[in-house]
Amino acid sequence: MKKLKGPDFLIIGTQKGGTNSLYNYLIQHPKVAPASGKEIHYFDFNFDKGLDWYQSQFADVAPDIITGEGSPYYLYHPLVAPRLYDLYPQVKLIVLLRNPVERAISHYYWEVKIGCESLSLAEAIASESTRLAGETEKIVHEGTYYSFNHQHYSYLARGIYVEQLQNWMKVFPREQFLILKSEDFFDSPAATMGKVEQFLELPSHKLDEYIPYNQNDYPPVSDAIYRQLTEYFQPYNQRLSQELGIDLFVK
């Protein structure tokens, strides 16, 4: 069976977890060819454009060159995993997981920065369940439904990593995932890239420097909100450890 033109790897998440930096470091490797852009969003927003459109986002490459993309909404979107598996069942999947408290705060301030959020952080957290009510069900039921709220106002929901990974692992075998802690990547990018290269079966390639991409500076939040978020995510982090053996956030 001829291999379909398209990705050998996907960076599927998480948003605000360092995916821009990881992708930009990776495409500087001499054995990696970039796609037309980092985030193609075929399997979530652009699926109705068809496979020919998606394949056109990737250049023809030599047999020893790999290619891929990184769309961090993929991890959270309920329809991406089965759509991807139907076309690219052998694709390798890279996941960066950031402390969900810090991820939620960064996500909120990013939405403020791009003009999509006008509520305070406390209000946004309190409003999330109302904003997201029924949206996942509509996406699953309609297939082509786009939910602004699901994409932009999922501060808490996107940090429930155990449920997202379980959805993916119902479709793809565990060995096709490389799951990394974002904080390790931020602190030691070269070491993390070594793990990525090993996972993708690439020769080692060190960059002269590892400049962070798409950083989002934001003010400190109140102790009360930080404590609220920490308590909210604690049981989900415990489940991530107990059910999937991923102990990144359990103390």
PDB file of N, CA, C and O in Angstrom, residues 36-62:
ATOM      1  N   SER A  36       3.324  23.776   4.901  1.00  0.00           N
ATOM      2  CA  SER A  36       3.113  25.156   4.428  1.00  0.00           C
ATOM      3  C   SER A  36       3.008  26.132   5.586  1.00  0.00           C
ATOM      4  O   SER A  36       3.224  27.334   5.430  1.00  0.00           O
ATOM      5  N   GLY A  37       2.682  25.637   6.751  1.00  0.00           N
ATOM      6  CA  GLY A  37       2.614  26.440   7.963  1.00  0.00           C
ATOM      7  C   GLY A  37       2.569  25.508   9.145  1.00  0.00           C
ATOM      8  O   GLY A  37       2.315  24.302   8.999  1.00  0.00           O
ATOM      9  N   LYS A  38       2.803  26.038  10.320  1.00  0.00           N
ATOM     10  CA  LYS A  38       2.785  25.177  11.500  1.00  0.00           C
ATOM     11  C   LYS A  38       1.395  24.597  11.753  1.00  0.00           C
ATOM     12  O   LYS A  38       1.228  23.411  11.968  1.00  0.00           O
ATOM     13  N   GLU A  39       0.374  25.444  11.715  1.00  0.00           N
ATOM     14  CA  GLU A  39      -0.985  25.009  12.051  1.00  0.00           C
ATOM     15  C   GLU A  39      -1.851  24.968  10.792  1.00  0.00           C
ATOM     16  O   GLU A  39      -2.301  26.004  10.304  1.00  0.00           O
ATOM     17  N   ILE A  40      -2.078  23.792  10.274  1.00  0.00           N
ATOM     18  CA  ILE A  40      -2.887  23.639   9.066  1.00  0.00           C
ATOM     19  C   ILE A  40      -4.369  23.461   9.418  1.00  0.00           C
ATOM     20  O   ILE A  40      -5.246  23.863   8.660  1.00  0.00           O
ATOM     21  N   HIS A  41      -4.627  22.890  10.574  1.00  0.00           N
ATOM     22  CA  HIS A  41      -6.002  22.751  11.068  1.00  0.00           C
ATOM     23  C   HIS A  41      -6.909  21.978  10.104  1.00  0.00           C
ATOM     24  O   HIS A  41      -8.100  22.261  10.021  1.00  0.00           O
ATOM     25  N   TYR A  42      -6.347  21.007   9.419  1.00  0.00           N
ATOM     26  CA  TYR A  42      -7.181  20.226   8.495  1.00  0.00           C
ATOM     27  C   TYR A  42      -8.208  19.384   9.239  1.00  0.00           C
ATOM     28  O   TYR A  42      -9.391  19.356   8.891  1.00  0.00           O
ATOM     29  N   PHE A  43      -7.763  18.693  10.281  1.00  0.00           N
ATOM     30  CA  PHE A  43      -8.621  17.704  10.920  1.00  0.00           C
ATOM     31  C   PHE A  43      -9.641  18.318  11.875  1.00  0.00           C
ATOM     32  O   PHE A  43     -10.489  17.606  12.411  1.00  0.00           O
ATOM     33  N   ASP A  44      -9.566  19.637  12.099  1.00  0.00           N
ATOM     34  CA  ASP A  44     -10.596  20.290  12.898  1.00  0.00           C
ATOM     35  C   ASP A  44     -11.392  21.298  12.067  1.00  0.00           C
ATOM     36  O   ASP A  44     -12.566  21.114  11.784  1.00  0.00           O
ATOM     37  N   PHE A  45     -10.750  22.377  11.591  1.00  0.00           N
ATOM     38  CA  PHE A  45     -11.485  23.451  10.920  1.00  0.00           C
ATOM     39  C   PHE A  45     -11.677  23.236   9.418  1.00  0.00           C
ATOM     40  O   PHE A  45     -12.637  23.738   8.836  1.00  0.00           O
ATOM     41  N   ASN A  46     -10.738  22.556   8.780  1.00  0.00           N
ATOM     42  CA  ASN A  46     -10.689  22.528   7.316  1.00  0.00           C
ATOM     43  C   ASN A  46     -10.959  21.152   6.721  1.00  0.00           C
ATOM     44  O   ASN A  46     -10.610  20.901   5.564  1.00  0.00           O
ATOM     45  N   PHE A  47     -11.586  20.266   7.473  1.00  0.00           N
ATOM     46  CA  PHE A  47     -11.769  18.898   7.004  1.00  0.00           C
ATOM     47  C   PHE A  47     -12.630  18.827   5.750  1.00  0.00           C
ATOM     48  O   PHE A  47     -12.467  17.930   4.921  1.00  0.00           O
ATOM     49  N   ASP A  48     -13.530  19.782   5.593  1.00  0.00           N
ATOM     50  CA  ASP A  48     -14.406  19.787   4.407  1.00  0.00           C
ATOM     51  C   ASP A  48     -13.668  20.181   3.137  1.00  0.00           C
ATOM     52  O   ASP A  48     -14.209  20.048   2.033  1.00  0.00           O
ATOM     53  N   LYS A  49     -12.405  20.650   3.264  1.00  0.00           N
ATOM     54  CA  LYS A  49     -11.627  21.010   2.069  1.00  0.00           C
ATOM     55  C   LYS A  49     -11.080  19.790   1.343  1.00  0.00           C
ATOM     56  O   LYS A  49     -10.656  19.898   0.190  1.00  0.00           O
ATOM     57  N   GLY A  50     -11.079  18.658   2.009  1.00  0.00           N
ATOM     58  CA  GLY A  50     -10.703  17.420   1.341  1.00  0.00           C
ATOM     59  C   GLY A  50      -9.226  17.075   1.433  1.00  0.00           C
ATOM     60  O   GLY A  50      -8.365  17.924   1.698  1.00  0.00           O
ATOM     61  N   LEU A  51      -8.936  15.801   1.187  1.00  0.00           N
ATOM     62  CA  LEU A  51      -7.583  15.282   1.354  1.00  0.00           C
ATOM     63  C   LEU A  51      -6.603  15.895   0.369  1.00  0.00           C
ATOM     64  O   LEU A  51      -5.441  16.141   0.716  1.00  0.00           O
ATOM     65  N   ASP A  52      -7.023  16.164  -0.858  1.00  0.00           N
ATOM     66  CA  ASP A  52      -6.106  16.774  -1.823  1.00  0.00           C
ATOM     67  C   ASP A  52      -5.602  18.111  -1.319  1.00  0.00           C
ATOM     68  O   ASP A  52      -4.419  18.448  -1.492  1.00  0.00           O
ATOM     69  N   TRP A  53      -6.504  18.889  -0.709  1.00  0.00           N
ATOM     70  CA  TRP A  53      -6.083  20.186  -0.155  1.00  0.00           C
ATOM     71  C   TRP A  53      -5.044  19.980   0.939  1.00  0.00           C
ATOM     72  O   TRP A  53      -4.020  20.669   0.983  1.00  0.00           O
ATOM     73  N   TYR A  54      -5.289  19.014   1.826  1.00  0.00           N
ATOM     74  CA  TYR A  54      -4.347  18.768   2.917  1.00  0.00           C
ATOM     75  C   TYR A  54      -2.995  18.323   2.385  1.00  0.00           C
ATOM     76  O   TYR A  54      -1.943  18.825   2.811  1.00  0.00           O
ATOM     77  N   GLN A  55      -3.012  17.402   1.440  1.00  0.00           N
ATOM     78  CA  GLN A  55      -1.747  16.921   0.899  1.00  0.00           C
ATOM     79  C   GLN A  55      -0.970  18.028   0.190  1.00  0.00           C
ATOM     80  O   GLN A  55       0.259  18.002   0.155  1.00  0.00           O
ATOM     81  N   SER A  56      -1.683  19.013  -0.353  1.00  0.00           N
ATOM     82  CA  SER A  56      -1.012  20.122  -1.032  1.00  0.00           C
ATOM     83  C   SER A  56      -0.241  21.005  -0.063  1.00  0.00           C
ATOM     84  O   SER A  56       0.574  21.842  -0.492  1.00  0.00           O
ATOM     85  N   GLN A  57      -0.461  20.831   1.234  1.00  0.00           N
ATOM     86  CA  GLN A  57       0.260  21.622   2.237  1.00  0.00           C
ATOM     87  C   GLN A  57       1.652  21.058   2.529  1.00  0.00           C
ATOM     88  O   GLN A  57       2.418  21.654   3.287  1.00  0.00           O
ATOM     89  N   PHE A  58       1.964  19.908   1.918  1.00  0.00           N
ATOM     90  CA  PHE A  58       3.251  19.253   2.153  1.00  0.00           C
ATOM     91  C   PHE A  58       4.007  19.109   0.841  1.00  0.00           C
ATOM     92  O   PHE A  58       3.436  18.702  -0.174  1.00  0.00           O
ATOM     93  N   ALA A  59       5.280  19.440   0.884  1.00  0.00           N
ATOM     94  CA  ALA A  59       6.120  19.313  -0.305  1.00  0.00           C
ATOM     95  C   ALA A  59       6.469  17.849  -0.535  1.00  0.00           C
ATOM     96  O   ALA A  59       6.450  17.025   0.387  1.00  0.00           O
ATOM     97  N   ASP A  60       6.798  17.515  -1.789  1.00  0.00           N
ATOM     98  CA  ASP A  60       7.344  16.195  -2.078  1.00  0.00           C
ATOM     99  C   ASP A  60       8.734  16.109  -1.457  1.00  0.00           C
ATOM    100  O   ASP A  60       9.561  17.007  -1.636  1.00  0.00           O
ATOM    101  N   VAL A  61       8.979  15.049  -0.708  1.00  0.00           N
ATOM    102  CA  VAL A  61      10.259  14.928  -0.009  1.00  0.00           C
ATOM    103  C   VAL A  61      10.931  13.610  -0.361  1.00  0.00           C
ATOM    104  O   VAL A  61      10.272  12.643  -0.768  1.00  0.00           O
ATOM    105  N   ALA A  62      12.242  13.584  -0.191  1.00  0.00           N
ATOM    106  CA  ALA A  62      13.014  12.362  -0.407  1.00  0.00           C
ATOM    107  C   ALA A  62      12.640  11.327   0.655  1.00  0.00           C
ATOM    108  O   ALA A  62      12.138  11.681   1.729  1.00  0.00           O
TER     109      ALA A  62
END
